[in-house]
Tab-separated table of C-alpha atoms in Angstrom:
chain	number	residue	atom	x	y	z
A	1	UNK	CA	70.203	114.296	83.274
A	2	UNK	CA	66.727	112.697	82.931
A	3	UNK	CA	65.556	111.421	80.271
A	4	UNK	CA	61.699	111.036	79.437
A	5	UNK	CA	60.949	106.756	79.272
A	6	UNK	CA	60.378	106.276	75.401
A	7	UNK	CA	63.373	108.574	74.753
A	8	UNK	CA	66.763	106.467	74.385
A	9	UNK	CA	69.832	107.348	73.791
A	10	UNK	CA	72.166	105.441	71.251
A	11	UNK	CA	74.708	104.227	73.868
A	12	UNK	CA	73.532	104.470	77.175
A	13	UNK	CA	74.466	100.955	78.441
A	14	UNK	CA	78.157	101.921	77.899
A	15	UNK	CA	77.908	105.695	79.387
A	16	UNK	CA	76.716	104.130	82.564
A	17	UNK	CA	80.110	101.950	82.875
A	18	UNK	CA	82.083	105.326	82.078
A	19	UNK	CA	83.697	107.375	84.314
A	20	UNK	CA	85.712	111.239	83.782
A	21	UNK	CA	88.819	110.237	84.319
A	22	UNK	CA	89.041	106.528	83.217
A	23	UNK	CA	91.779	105.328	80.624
A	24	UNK	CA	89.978	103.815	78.306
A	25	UNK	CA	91.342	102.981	74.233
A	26	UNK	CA	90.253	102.757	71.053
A	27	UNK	CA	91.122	101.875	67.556
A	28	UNK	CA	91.835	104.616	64.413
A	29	UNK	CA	91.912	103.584	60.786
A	30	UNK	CA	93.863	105.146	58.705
A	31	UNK	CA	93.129	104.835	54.647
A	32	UNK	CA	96.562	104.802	52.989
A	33	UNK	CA	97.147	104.714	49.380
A	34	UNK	CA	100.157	101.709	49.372
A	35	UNK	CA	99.198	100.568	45.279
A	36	UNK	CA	98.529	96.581	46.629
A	37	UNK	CA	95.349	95.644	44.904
A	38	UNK	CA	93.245	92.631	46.220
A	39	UNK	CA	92.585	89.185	45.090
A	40	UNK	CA	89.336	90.599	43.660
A	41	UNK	CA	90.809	93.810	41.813
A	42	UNK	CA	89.534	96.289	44.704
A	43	UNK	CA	91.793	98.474	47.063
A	44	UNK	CA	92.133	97.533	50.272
A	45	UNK	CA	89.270	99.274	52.258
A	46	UNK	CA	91.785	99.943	55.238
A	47	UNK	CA	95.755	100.124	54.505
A	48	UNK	CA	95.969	100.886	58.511
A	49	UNK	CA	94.622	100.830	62.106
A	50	UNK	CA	96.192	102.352	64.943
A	51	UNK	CA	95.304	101.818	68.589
A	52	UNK	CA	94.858	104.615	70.760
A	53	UNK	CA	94.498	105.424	74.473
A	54	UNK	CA	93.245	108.382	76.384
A	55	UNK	CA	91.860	109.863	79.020
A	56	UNK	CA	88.179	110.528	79.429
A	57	UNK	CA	87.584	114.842	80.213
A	58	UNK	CA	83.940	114.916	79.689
A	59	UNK	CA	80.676	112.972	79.183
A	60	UNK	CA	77.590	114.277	77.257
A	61	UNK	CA	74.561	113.625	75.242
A	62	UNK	CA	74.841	115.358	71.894
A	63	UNK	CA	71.533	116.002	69.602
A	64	UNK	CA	72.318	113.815	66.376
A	65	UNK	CA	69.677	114.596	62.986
A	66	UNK	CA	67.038	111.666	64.666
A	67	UNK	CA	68.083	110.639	67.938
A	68	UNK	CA	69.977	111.077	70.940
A	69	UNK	CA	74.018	109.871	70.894
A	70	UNK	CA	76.328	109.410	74.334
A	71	UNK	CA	79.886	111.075	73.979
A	72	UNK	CA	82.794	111.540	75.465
A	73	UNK	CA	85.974	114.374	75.055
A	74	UNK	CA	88.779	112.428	75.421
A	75	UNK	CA	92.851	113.565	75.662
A	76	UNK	CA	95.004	111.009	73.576
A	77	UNK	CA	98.126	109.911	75.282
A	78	UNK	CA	100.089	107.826	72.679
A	79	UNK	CA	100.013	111.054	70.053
A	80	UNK	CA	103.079	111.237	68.073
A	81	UNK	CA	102.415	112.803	65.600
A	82	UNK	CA	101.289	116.137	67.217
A	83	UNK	CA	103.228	118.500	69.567
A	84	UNK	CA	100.148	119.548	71.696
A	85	UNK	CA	97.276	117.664	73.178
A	86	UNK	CA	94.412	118.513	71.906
A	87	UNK	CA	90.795	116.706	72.579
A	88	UNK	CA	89.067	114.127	70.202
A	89	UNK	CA	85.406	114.058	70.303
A	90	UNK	CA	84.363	110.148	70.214
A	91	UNK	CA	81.018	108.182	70.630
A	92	UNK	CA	81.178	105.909	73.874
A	93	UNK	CA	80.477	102.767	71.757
A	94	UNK	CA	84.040	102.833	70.639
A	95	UNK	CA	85.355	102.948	73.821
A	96	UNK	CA	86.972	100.195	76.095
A	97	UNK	CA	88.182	100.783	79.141
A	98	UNK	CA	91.437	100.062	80.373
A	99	UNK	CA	91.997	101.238	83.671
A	100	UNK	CA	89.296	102.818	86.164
A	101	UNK	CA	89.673	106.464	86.786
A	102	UNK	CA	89.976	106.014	90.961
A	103	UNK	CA	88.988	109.198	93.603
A	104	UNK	CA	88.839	112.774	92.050
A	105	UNK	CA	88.183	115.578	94.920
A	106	UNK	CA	87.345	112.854	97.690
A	107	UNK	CA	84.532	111.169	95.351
A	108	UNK	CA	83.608	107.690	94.617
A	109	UNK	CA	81.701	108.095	91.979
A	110	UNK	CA	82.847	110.939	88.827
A	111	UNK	CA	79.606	110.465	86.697
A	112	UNK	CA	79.227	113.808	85.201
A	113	UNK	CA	76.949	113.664	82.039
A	114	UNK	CA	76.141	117.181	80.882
A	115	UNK	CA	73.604	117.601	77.682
């Protein structure tokens, strides 16, 4: 993919550490409604976060309302709570890795960013 030099794309620096097939995680919040109120009267804004890990399928560039945004389709591994596998659409940003994705077919390097 080529991009033109005043066009950026919201998340590049961490697409270009990302590979299809690393293990990377991430962290879920869930709201919850548990009845504690605050100190200051207010619910709590987040009752719950989860983290997740998964496996990177895909990398892409998706077409947000003003600018350009780096993705990636990931398949969950810790899932409980569902009997099939099933991937999550997630912006790179919220991604760490955890564990590089090695060889696939005999190649170093798995950078496949599609548009």
């Amino acid at each position: 993919m080529t991009l033109k030099k005043k066009e950026t794309v919201f998340g590049n620096k961490k697409i270009k550490k990302l590979n299809v097939g690393d293990l990377v995680s991430w962290t879920e919040w869930m709201w919850e409604q548990t009845g504690e109120v605050e100190p200051d009267g207010e619910e709590p804004v987040c009752s719950r976060q989860t983290k997740c890990i998964g496996v990177i399928s895909e990398l892409y560039i998706e077409d947000r309302d003003v600018r350009k945004v780096a993705m990636a389709k990931v398949v969950p591994m810790n899932n409980n709570k569902e009997k099939r596998l099933r991937e999550k659409s997630l912006i790179v940003t919220s991604l760490n890795i955890v564990s590089a994705g090695g060889f696939i077919s005999g190649k170093k390097d798995n950078r496949v960013v599609s548009e």
